[in-house]
Coordinates of C-alpha atoms and ligand atoms in Angstrom, one line a residue:
Chain A
X384 CA 0.0 -0.1 0.2
X385 CA 1.1 3.8 -0.5
X386 CA 2.7 6.3 1.5
X387 CA 0.9 9.4 1.0
X388 CA -0.2 12.2 3.1
X389 CA -3.8 13.2 3.7
X390 CA -3.3 16.4 2.7
X391 CA -2.5 15.4 -0.7
X392 CA -5.3 12.7 -1.3
X393 CA -7.5 15.6 -0.2
X394 CA -6.1 17.9 -2.4
X395 CA -5.9 15.8 -5.2
X396 CA -9.5 13.9 -5.1
X397 CA -10.8 17.5 -4.8
X398 CA -9.0 19.1 -7.6
X399 CA -10.2 16.2 -9.8
X400 CA -14.2 16.4 -8.4
X401 CA -14.2 20.0 -9.5
X402 CA -13.8 19.2 -12.7
X403 CA -17.8 18.0 -12.3
X404 CA -19.2 19.7 -9.8
X405 CA -18.9 23.7 -10.9
X406 CA -20.2 24.6 -7.1
X407 CA -16.8 23.7 -5.5
X408 CA -14.8 26.4 -4.0
X409 CA -11.6 26.6 -2.3
X410 CA -10.3 29.5 -0.1
X411 CA -7.0 29.5 1.8
X412 CA -5.1 31.3 4.1
X413 CA -1.6 32.3 2.7
X414 CA -2.0 28.3 2.8
X415 CA -1.1 26.8 -0.8
X416 CA 2.0 25.3 0.0
X417 CA 0.5 23.8 3.8
X418 CA -2.6 22.4 2.8
X419 CA -1.0 21.4 -1.1
X420 CA -3.5 22.7 -3.0
X421 CA -1.7 24.6 -5.9
X422 CA -3.1 22.3 -8.6
X423 CA -6.4 23.1 -7.5
X424 CA -5.3 26.6 -7.9
X425 CA -3.8 26.5 -11.0
X426 CA -7.0 24.3 -12.5
X427 CA -9.6 26.4 -11.4
X428 CA -8.8 29.8 -10.8
X429 CA -11.9 31.2 -11.0
X430 CA -12.7 29.2 -7.9
X431 CA -10.1 29.6 -5.8
X432 CA -10.1 32.1 -3.2
X433 CA -6.8 33.5 -1.7
X434 CA -7.9 35.3 1.7
X435 CA -4.4 35.7 3.2
X436 CA -3.6 35.7 6.4
X437 CA -6.6 36.0 7.8
X438 CA -8.4 33.1 9.0
X439 CA -11.5 34.7 10.7
X440 CA -12.3 36.2 7.4
X441 CA -11.7 33.2 5.4
X442 CA -14.3 31.5 7.5
X443 CA -17.0 33.6 7.1
X444 CA -16.5 34.6 3.3
X445 CA -17.0 30.7 3.3
X446 CA -20.3 31.4 4.9
X447 CA -21.3 34.3 2.8
X448 CA -20.2 32.0 -0.5
X449 CA -22.0 28.4 1.1
X450 CA -25.1 30.5 1.8
X451 CA -25.5 31.5 -2.4
X452 CA -25.8 27.5 -3.0
X453 CA -21.9 26.8 -3.1
X454 CA -20.0 24.0 -1.8
X455 CA -16.9 26.3 0.1
X456 CA -13.7 24.3 1.4
X457 CA -12.0 26.7 3.7
X458 CA -8.0 25.6 4.3
X459 CA -5.7 26.2 6.4
X460 CA -3.4 24.8 9.0
X461 CA -5.5 23.1 11.9
X462 CA -3.8 25.1 14.8
X463 CA -5.5 28.1 13.3
X464 CA -8.7 27.6 12.0
X465 CA -10.0 25.5 14.9
X466 CA -8.3 28.5 17.6
X467 CA -8.4 31.4 15.9
X468 CA -11.1 31.2 14.0
X469 CA -12.7 28.9 16.6
X470 CA -16.2 32.0 16.5
X471 CA -16.5 32.0 12.9
X472 CA -17.0 28.1 13.1
X473 CA -19.1 28.1 15.6
X474 CA -21.7 31.2 14.2
X475 CA -21.0 31.4 10.7
X476 CA -20.5 27.5 9.9
X477 CA -22.3 25.7 12.4
X478 CA -24.7 27.5 14.0
X479 CA -26.0 28.7 10.2
X480 CA -25.5 25.4 9.0
X481 CA -24.1 26.5 6.3
X482 CA -22.4 24.3 3.8
X483 CA -18.9 24.8 4.4
X484 CA -16.0 22.3 5.6
X485 CA -13.6 23.9 7.4
X486 CA -10.3 21.9 6.0
X487 CA -7.2 22.2 8.9
X488 CA -3.8 20.4 8.2
X489 CA -0.9 19.4 9.9
X490 CA -3.0 19.1 12.8
X491 CA -1.7 18.1 16.4
X492 CA 1.8 17.8 16.3
X493 CA 2.6 17.5 12.6
X494 CA 4.3 20.8 13.4
X495 CA 5.4 19.7 16.9
X496 CA 9.5 21.7 15.9
X497 CA 7.9 25.0 15.4
X498 CA 6.7 24.9 18.8
X499 CA 2.9 25.2 21.1
X500 CA 2.4 27.6 18.9
X501 CA 1.4 25.4 16.3
X502 CA -0.2 22.4 17.6
X503 CA -3.7 21.5 17.3
X504 CA -4.2 19.2 20.2
X505 CA -7.5 20.9 21.3
X506 CA -9.6 20.7 17.9
X507 CA -11.5 17.4 18.8
X508 CA -12.9 19.5 22.1
X509 CA -13.7 22.5 20.5
X510 CA -14.9 21.1 17.4
X511 CA -17.3 18.4 18.8
X512 CA -18.9 20.7 21.5
X513 CA -20.7 22.7 18.1
X514 CA -23.8 21.2 17.3
X515 CA -24.7 20.5 13.4
X516 CA -21.2 20.0 12.8
X517 CA -19.5 16.7 11.8
X518 CA -15.9 16.1 12.5
X519 CA -13.5 14.3 10.6
X520 CA -9.9 12.4 11.1
X521 CA -9.0 10.2 8.3
X522 CA -6.7 7.7 9.0
X523 CA -4.9 7.4 5.6
X524 CA -4.9 9.1 1.9
X525 CA -7.8 6.2 0.8
X526 CA -9.5 7.2 3.6
X527 CA -9.0 11.2 3.1
X528 CA -10.1 11.3 -0.6
X529 CA -13.1 9.0 0.3
X530 CA -14.1 11.4 2.7
X531 CA -13.2 13.9 0.8
X532 CA -15.8 12.5 -1.4
X533 CA -18.2 12.3 0.9
X534 CA -17.9 16.1 2.4
X535 CA -18.8 17.0 -1.9
X536 CA -21.7 15.0 -2.0
X537 CA -23.0 16.0 1.5
X538 CA -24.6 19.0 2.4
X539 CA -24.2 20.7 5.8
X540 CA -21.3 22.1 8.0
X541 CA -18.0 19.9 8.7
X542 CA -14.7 19.7 10.3
X543 CA -11.9 17.6 8.6
X544 CA -8.8 17.2 10.2
X545 CA -5.0 15.8 9.0
X546 CA -1.7 15.3 9.6
X547 CA 1.0 17.0 7.7
X548 CA 3.7 13.7 7.2
X549 CA 3.1 10.8 4.8
X550 CA 1.3 8.2 6.7
X551 CA 1.2 4.1 6.7
X552 CA -1.5 2.9 4.1
X553 CA -4.0 1.4 6.1
X554 CA -6.9 0.8 3.3
X555 CA -7.1 -0.7 -0.7
X556 CA -7.9 1.8 -2.7
X557 CA -11.8 1.8 -3.6
X558 CA -12.3 0.7 0.3
X559 CA -15.7 2.4 1.1
X560 CA -16.3 3.9 4.3
X561 CA -20.1 5.2 6.1
X562 CA -19.3 8.6 7.8
X563 CA -20.6 7.4 11.3
X564 CA -19.4 4.3 11.4
X565 CA -16.3 2.7 12.8
X566 CA -14.4 1.0 10.6
X567 CA -13.0 -2.4 12.3
X568 CA -9.7 -3.2 10.8
X569 CA -8.9 -5.8 12.9
X570 CA -11.5 -8.0 14.9
X571 CA -11.1 -9.0 18.3
X572 CA -12.9 -10.4 21.5
X573 CA -10.4 -10.1 24.6
X574 CA -9.7 -6.0 24.2
X575 CA -10.7 -3.2 21.7
X576 CA -8.8 0.0 20.5
X577 CA -10.5 2.2 19.6
X578 CA -8.1 5.5 17.3
X579 CA -8.3 7.7 15.0
X580 CA -5.9 10.1 12.4
X581 CA -2.5 8.9 12.6
X582 CA -2.9 6.8 15.2
X583 CA -4.4 4.4 13.9
X584 CA -1.5 2.2 12.5
X585 CA -0.2 2.4 15.7
X586 CA -3.0 0.8 17.0
X587 CA -2.5 -1.8 14.6
X588 CA 0.7 -2.4 15.1
X589 CA -0.2 -3.0 18.9
X590 CA -3.2 -5.2 17.7
X591 CA -0.3 -7.4 15.7
X592 CA 2.0 -7.4 19.2
X593 CA -0.4 -8.4 21.3
X594 CA -1.5 -11.4 18.9
X595 CA 1.5 -12.9 19.6
X596 CA 0.8 -13.4 23.7
X597 CA -2.5 -14.6 22.6
X598 CA -4.2 -11.5 22.9
X599 CA -7.0 -10.7 20.4
X600 CA -7.6 -7.3 20.0
X601 CA -10.5 -5.7 18.2
X602 CA -9.0 -2.5 16.3
X603 CA -12.0 0.4 15.0
X604 CA -10.8 3.2 13.1
X605 CA -13.0 6.1 14.8
X606 CA -12.6 8.6 11.8
X607 CA -16.1 9.9 12.5
X608 CA -15.4 11.9 15.8
X609 CA -18.4 13.4 15.7
X610 CA -21.5 11.8 14.8
X611 CA -19.7 9.1 17.7
X612 CA -20.9 5.7 16.5
X613 CA -22.0 4.7 19.8
X614 CA -23.2 1.3 18.6
X615 CA -19.8 0.4 17.9
X616 CA -18.5 1.6 21.1
X617 CA -21.1 -0.4 23.0
X618 CA -20.7 -3.2 21.3
X619 CA -17.3 -3.5 22.1
X620 CA -17.7 -2.7 25.8
X621 CA -20.0 -5.7 25.6
X622 CA -18.1 -7.9 23.6
X623 CA -14.8 -7.1 25.0
X624 CA -13.7 -6.9 28.4
X625 CA -11.6 -3.5 28.3
X626 CA -11.1 -0.2 25.5
X627 CA -8.2 1.4 24.9
X628 CA -8.3 4.8 22.9
X629 CA -5.7 6.5 21.4
X630 CA -5.2 9.8 19.7
X631 CA -3.2 12.7 18.3
X632 CA -5.3 15.3 21.5
X633 CA -4.9 16.6 24.5
X634 CA -6.6 13.8 27.1
X635 CA -9.2 16.6 27.5
X636 CA -12.5 16.8 26.0
X637 CA -11.0 14.1 22.8
X638 CA -11.8 11.0 21.2
X639 CA -11.5 9.5 24.8
X640 CA -13.7 10.9 26.7
X641 CA -16.3 10.1 23.8
X642 CA -16.3 6.9 24.1
X643 CA -15.8 7.0 28.1
X644 CA -19.0 9.2 27.9
X645 CA -20.8 5.6 25.8
X646 CA -18.6 3.5 27.8
X647 CA -20.0 4.1 31.8
X648 CA -23.5 4.9 30.1
X649 CA -23.9 1.5 28.6
X650 CA -25.4 -1.6 30.4
X651 CA -22.2 -2.9 30.7
X652 CA -19.1 -1.0 31.6
X653 CA -15.6 -1.9 31.1
X654 CA -12.4 -0.4 32.5
X655 CA -10.7 1.9 29.7
X656 CA -7.5 3.3 29.6
X657 CA -7.0 7.4 27.6
X658 CA -4.2 7.8 25.9
X659 CA -3.4 11.4 24.2
X660 CA -1.5 14.4 24.9
X661 CA -1.4 15.0 28.5
X662 CA -2.6 18.1 30.1
X663 CA 0.4 20.3 29.7
X664 CA 3.0 22.3 27.6
X665 CA 4.3 19.4 24.7
X666 CA 8.1 19.2 24.1
X667 CA 9.3 20.4 21.0
X668 CA 10.3 17.9 18.5
X669 CA 9.1 15.8 15.4
X670 CA 5.9 13.9 15.1
X671 CA 7.0 10.5 15.8
X672 CA 9.4 11.3 18.7
X673 CA 6.6 13.0 20.4
X674 CA 4.4 9.7 19.5
X675 CA 6.6 7.9 21.8
X676 CA 7.3 9.9 24.1
X677 CA 4.3 10.9 25.4
X678 CA 2.8 7.1 24.6
X679 CA 1.1 7.3 21.6
X680 CA 2.6 4.4 20.6
X681 CA 1.9 0.3 20.3
X682 CA 4.3 -0.6 23.2
X683 CA 2.4 1.5 25.3
X684 CA -0.6 0.4 23.8
X685 CA 0.0 -3.2 24.9
X686 CA 1.4 -2.3 28.0
X687 CA -1.9 -0.5 28.5
X688 CA -4.1 -4.1 27.4
X689 CA -2.2 -6.5 29.3
X690 CA -2.1 -4.1 32.3
X691 CA -5.9 -3.4 32.4
X692 CA -6.4 -7.5 31.2
X693 CA -4.2 -8.5 34.0
X694 CA -1.9 -10.6 32.2
Chain B
X977 CA -38.7 59.0 -4.5
X978 CA -41.5 60.4 -1.3
X979 CA -39.1 61.1 1.2
X980 CA -42.0 62.0 3.9
X981 CA -43.8 58.9 3.3
X982 CA -40.9 57.3 4.2
X983 CA -40.4 59.2 7.5
X984 CA -43.8 58.3 8.4
X985 CA -42.9 54.9 7.7
X986 CA -39.6 55.1 10.0
X987 CA -41.7 56.7 12.7
X988 CA -44.7 53.7 12.9
X989 CA -41.5 50.9 12.7
X990 CA -40.2 53.0 15.7
X991 CA -43.3 52.4 17.3
X992 CA -43.4 49.0 16.9
X993 CA -39.8 48.4 18.4
X994 CA -40.9 50.3 21.5
X995 CA -43.7 48.2 21.9
X996 CA -41.3 44.6 21.4
X997 CA -38.9 45.9 23.6
X998 CA -41.5 47.1 26.0
X999 CA -43.6 44.8 26.4
X1000 CA -40.7 42.3 25.8
X1001 CA -38.6 43.8 28.6
X1002 CA -35.7 43.4 26.4
X1003 CA -33.6 44.6 23.7
X1004 CA -31.2 47.3 21.9
X1005 CA -33.3 50.1 21.2
X1006 CA -31.0 52.9 21.5
X1007 CA -29.3 51.5 18.3
X1008 CA -32.3 49.8 16.7
X1009 CA -33.6 54.0 16.2
X1010 CA -30.3 54.7 15.4
X1011 CA -30.2 52.5 12.3
X1012 CA -34.1 52.4 11.5
X1013 CA -33.9 55.6 9.2
X1014 CA -31.3 53.0 7.1
X1015 CA -33.7 50.0 7.2
X1016 CA -36.4 52.0 5.8
X1017 CA -34.3 53.3 2.9
X1018 CA -33.0 49.7 1.7
X1019 CA -36.6 48.0 2.7
X1020 CA -38.7 50.7 1.4
X1021 CA -37.2 52.5 -1.2
X1022 CA -33.3 50.3 -2.4
X1023 CA -33.9 46.6 -2.5
X1024 CA -36.6 44.5 -4.6
X1025 CA -38.8 43.2 -1.4
X1026 CA -40.9 41.0 -3.5
X1027 CA -37.4 39.1 -4.8
X1028 CA -36.2 39.0 -1.0
X1029 CA -39.6 37.3 0.1
X1030 CA -39.6 34.5 -2.7
X1031 CA -36.1 33.8 -2.2
X1032 CA -35.3 35.0 -5.8
X1033 CA -31.6 33.9 -6.8
X1034 CA -31.4 37.3 -8.1
X1035 CA -32.5 39.2 -5.1
X1036 CA -30.6 42.0 -2.9
X1037 CA -29.2 40.8 0.2
X1038 CA -28.9 42.4 3.4
X1039 CA -26.6 41.7 6.4
X1040 CA -27.7 43.0 10.1
X1041 CA -24.0 42.6 11.5
X1042 CA -24.7 44.4 14.4
X1043 CA -27.2 41.5 15.1
X1044 CA -28.3 42.8 18.4
X1045 CA -30.8 45.9 17.0
X1046 CA -32.6 42.0 15.7
X1047 CA -35.8 44.2 16.6
X1048 CA -35.7 47.2 14.0
X1049 CA -35.2 44.4 11.6
X1050 CA -37.7 42.4 12.9
X1051 CA -40.5 45.0 13.1
X1052 CA -39.9 45.5 9.2
X1053 CA -39.5 42.2 8.3
X1054 CA -43.0 41.9 9.7
X1055 CA -44.2 45.1 8.4
X1056 CA -43.0 44.2 4.7
X1057 CA -44.9 40.5 5.1
X1058 CA -42.4 37.9 6.1
X1059 CA -44.5 37.2 8.9
X1060 CA -47.0 38.0 11.1
X1061 CA -47.3 41.1 13.0
X1062 CA -48.8 39.0 15.8
X1063 CA -45.2 37.1 15.9
X1064 CA -43.4 40.3 17.0
X1065 CA -45.3 40.2 20.7
X1066 CA -43.3 36.7 20.5
X1067 CA -39.8 38.8 20.9
X1068 CA -37.6 36.9 23.1
X1069 CA -40.2 34.8 24.6
X1070 CA -39.0 31.5 25.9
X1071 CA -38.8 28.8 22.6
X1072 CA -39.4 31.9 19.9
X1073 CA -37.4 32.3 17.0
X1074 CA -37.7 35.8 17.2
X1075 CA -34.3 36.0 19.9
X1076 CA -32.4 39.6 20.1
X1077 CA -30.3 38.1 17.6
X1078 CA -31.5 37.3 14.5
X1079 CA -31.8 34.0 14.2
X1080 CA -31.0 31.8 11.4
X1081 CA -34.5 30.2 10.2
X1082 CA -36.4 33.4 9.8
X1083 CA -38.3 34.2 6.8
X1084 CA -35.9 37.5 5.4
X1085 CA -32.9 36.8 7.2
X1086 CA -29.9 36.1 5.1
X1087 CA -28.0 34.5 7.8
X1088 CA -28.0 35.0 11.8
X1089 CA -25.5 37.9 13.1
X1090 CA -25.0 38.7 16.6
X1091 CA -21.1 38.6 17.2
X1092 CA -19.7 41.2 16.0
X1093 CA -17.1 41.5 13.0
X1094 CA -18.7 38.8 10.9
X1095 CA -21.2 40.4 8.9
X1096 CA -18.8 41.5 6.5
X1097 CA -16.7 38.7 5.8
X1098 CA -20.3 36.8 5.3
X1099 CA -21.7 39.4 3.1
X1100 CA -18.0 39.4 0.8
X1101 CA -18.6 36.0 0.5
X1102 CA -22.7 36.7 -0.7
X1103 CA -20.9 39.6 -3.1
X1104 CA -18.6 36.8 -4.7
X1105 CA -20.9 34.6 -5.3
X1106 CA -23.2 37.0 -6.9
X1107 CA -20.1 38.4 -9.4
X1108 CA -19.0 34.5 -10.2
X1109 CA -22.4 33.6 -11.0
X1110 CA -22.8 37.1 -13.1
X1111 CA -25.9 37.5 -10.6
X1112 CA -27.3 41.4 -11.1
X1113 CA -27.6 42.3 -7.0
X1114 CA -26.2 43.9 -4.5
X1115 CA -25.2 43.3 -0.9
X1116 CA -26.2 45.1 2.2
X1117 CA -23.8 44.8 5.0
X1118 CA -24.9 47.4 7.6
X1119 CA -22.3 47.2 11.2
X1120 CA -22.2 49.0 14.1
X1121 CA -19.2 52.0 15.1
X1122 CA -18.3 50.1 18.2
X1123 CA -18.3 47.3 15.8
X1124 CA -15.4 49.0 14.0
X1125 CA -12.5 48.0 16.6
X1126 CA -13.2 44.3 16.2
X1127 CA -10.1 43.3 14.4
X1128 CA -12.1 40.7 11.6
X1129 CA -13.7 44.0 10.8
X1130 CA -10.7 45.1 9.3
X1131 CA -9.8 41.7 7.7
X1132 CA -12.9 42.0 5.7
X1133 CA -12.2 45.6 4.8
X1134 CA -8.4 44.6 2.9
X1135 CA -10.4 41.7 1.1
X1136 CA -13.1 43.4 -0.1
X1137 CA -10.8 46.2 -1.7
X1138 CA -8.5 43.2 -2.9
X1139 CA -11.7 41.5 -4.9
X1140 CA -12.7 44.9 -6.2
X1141 CA -16.4 43.9 -4.8
X1142 CA -18.5 47.0 -6.6
X1143 CA -21.5 44.6 -5.4
X1144 CA -21.1 45.3 -1.7
X1145 CA -21.9 48.0 0.0
X1146 CA -21.2 48.4 3.3
X1147 CA -23.0 51.1 5.9
X1148 CA -22.2 52.1 9.2
X1149 CA -24.9 53.7 11.6
X1150 CA -22.3 55.9 13.2
X1151 CA -24.3 57.2 16.3
X1152 CA -20.5 57.3 18.1
X1153 CA -21.9 55.8 21.3
X1154 CA -21.6 52.0 22.7
X1155 CA -22.7 50.4 25.7
X1156 CA -19.9 51.7 28.0
X1157 CA -20.1 54.9 26.6
X1158 CA -18.5 56.8 23.7
X1159 CA -17.1 55.4 20.7
X1160 CA -14.1 57.6 20.6
X1161 CA -13.4 57.1 24.9
X1162 CA -13.6 53.6 24.8
X1163 CA -11.6 52.4 21.6
X1164 CA -11.4 55.6 19.7
X1165 CA -12.6 54.1 16.1
X1166 CA -11.1 57.7 14.6
X1167 CA -11.7 59.2 10.9
X1168 CA -13.6 56.3 9.3
X1169 CA -13.9 58.0 6.1
X1170 CA -10.3 58.0 5.7
X1171 CA -9.4 54.6 7.4
X1172 CA -11.5 52.9 4.8
X1173 CA -10.7 55.2 1.8
X1174 CA -7.2 54.3 3.1
X1175 CA -7.8 50.3 2.8
X1176 CA -9.5 50.7 -0.9
X1177 CA -13.1 51.4 -0.5
X1178 CA -15.5 54.2 -1.7
X1179 CA -16.2 56.0 1.6
X1180 CA -19.5 58.5 1.9
X1181 CA -20.7 60.0 5.0
X1182 CA -24.2 61.4 5.2
X1183 CA -27.0 62.3 8.1
X1184 CA -28.2 59.1 8.7
X1185 CA -31.9 60.6 9.5
X1186 CA -32.2 62.4 6.3
X1187 CA -33.1 60.3 3.0
X1188 CA -32.1 62.9 0.6
X1189 CA -29.0 62.0 1.9
X1190 CA -29.1 58.6 2.9
X1191 CA -30.6 57.1 -0.5
X1192 CA -28.1 58.7 -2.7
X1193 CA -24.8 57.3 -0.7
X1194 CA -26.3 54.0 -0.5
X1195 CA -26.9 53.7 -4.1
X1196 CA -23.6 55.1 -5.1
X1197 CA -21.8 52.5 -7.0
X1198 CA -18.3 52.3 -8.3
X1199 CA -16.7 50.1 -10.8
X1200 CA -14.7 47.6 -9.1
X1201 CA -14.5 49.1 -6.0
X1202 CA -16.5 48.6 -2.4
X1203 CA -18.5 51.4 -1.2
X1204 CA -18.8 52.4 2.6
X1205 CA -21.2 54.7 3.6
X1206 CA -20.5 56.2 7.5
X1207 CA -23.9 57.0 8.1
X1208 CA -23.9 59.8 11.5
X1209 CA -26.7 58.5 13.7
X1210 CA -28.5 59.7 16.7
X1211 CA -28.7 56.8 18.8
X1212 CA -31.8 56.8 20.2
X1213 CA -33.5 59.0 17.9
X1214 CA -36.9 60.0 17.7
X1215 CA -37.3 60.4 21.3
X1216 CA -35.6 63.2 23.9
X1217 CA -35.5 60.3 26.5
X1218 CA -33.4 58.6 24.8
X1219 CA -31.5 60.8 22.6
X1220 CA -27.4 60.3 22.5
X1221 CA -27.5 58.7 26.0
X1222 CA -25.7 55.9 25.7
X1223 CA -27.4 53.9 28.5
X1224 CA -29.9 53.7 26.1
X1225 CA -27.5 50.9 24.2
X1226 CA -30.0 48.5 25.7
X1227 CA -32.4 50.3 28.5
X1228 CA -35.7 49.1 29.1
X1229 CA -38.5 52.4 29.4
X1230 CA -40.2 52.4 32.5
X1231 CA -44.0 52.7 31.9
X1232 CA -43.7 56.7 32.2
X1233 CA -41.4 56.6 29.8
X1234 CA -42.6 54.8 27.6
X1235 CA -45.7 57.2 27.7
X1236 CA -43.3 59.8 26.4
X1237 CA -41.4 57.8 23.5
X1238 CA -44.9 57.2 22.4
X1239 CA -45.9 60.7 22.0
X1240 CA -42.9 61.5 21.4
X1241 CA -42.8 59.4 17.8
X1242 CA -46.1 59.9 17.0
X1243 CA -45.2 63.5 17.3
X1244 CA -42.6 63.2 15.0
X1245 CA -45.1 61.3 12.7
X1246 CA -48.0 63.5 12.9
X1247 CA -44.9 66.6 11.6
X1248 CA -43.9 64.5 8.8
X1249 CA -46.6 66.7 6.9
X1250 CA -49.0 64.6 4.7
Ligands
MG107 MG1 -23.1 52.8 17.6

């Protein structure tokens, strides 16, 4: 399977879809390079709007365009779109139910070497709390392209976050995804690992290691953070003895807490472990270094699994 | 243009606003009264309201960026038949769609507003759409002068000039007051005409209560350039009880004040010669 970044897969598919669908507009925030959206700009210059370094303005312009029937993708680094422009996402996109797709790239700790100004480990928490908004985090290029198509074909506000680097392939070309339905990427009966975005690959590695120790780990790719697949979480709590969540996000307000909310209210609650970034300033470093340091790794998941299962 | 008719209408609509505010004990009466003549110029003269009622794609768009003056717009929309006048009585009541800031699903409301500094950007998006699809319609955005302190307004000001949006008119209700006092004390907005001009706009200043100035200003079109109309207004315009007093940003009249304001408005309407 290929190793391509989600953002490139997104841009390529969107540029392709825009050949057929004349309603697609893309707004950039001096982010042509970081979003890798230059191809769209070159091919569809009339539907590419450069808004400069002004994220608040860009998101609200997107809402105005969408109000008249356009499908608008407003793009830029997640750290800015999900923080500086949060009020515009809350009001002009979510509250107004406009057909705006907020695309945050280089999310999480992709920009780790740039320091804490450029991390976005808060975006699930903020975006999850906004009514009407769909929140997506693809785990590989195939899924990113597929979700891009979903965003084009459906009407309504959405936020999709993607990392910067090339990621390991999870899916074969042509794989189908249903938004709101978790994708089971490994069958298992002892424990369930729920991950999203780039952590899905680490979850799969962990499942492989656990299998060697005769522990059967189910892995769910929870690429739809919202609406969360509650049924899949309840099923995991019913059919497996523990749940671990793994996310490139703060421990506060992200996938782990979303899953925990379902688990504690299910008929068969099970012990859980939430793995993510602690509530502290993160060290400077490359994404892989930070993943390893903070335990977003297969080894840490394996240790947590054995601890939870008391083996 | 029948200016007397417009003046009379603006007086009557102020009476509707007074009733809404007094009955619901809510709202922003000062700014609603300062901006009412602007709304009347747009909805009773400049815009084709029939097209807006039908939601025609080529309708003119109005965005109330100073969303806290929703009751002024509600009074206009009810009078124009977007919904019944009876509904005005539900203003801010439990479960109503007529919140203190315009909500999404009210007929005639293009976009829900209320947090300041959003409307001009949204208006740019609408104007970009109209231009892209070659729709001959115009976008009007009404902002407050206190609102000019929001940085996003100036992001939008830069962008509208960059895009050369001749189909966009920004209007500033320049009543020189905001919730805490004079705009020039709270955060001086300075010479707005020069500021917008420096940003690449066509900037006009007019008396925001004189239809003979307001209408030509709002009708001004310049090739490849957005227009801003700085409408010099009086907060609480229509009654000596309220005029130019910052507290009337959102003060609720007492029963006695209500009677006085009502009498002032009725007198104002009567003084408009037939
Ligand atoms: Mg003011």
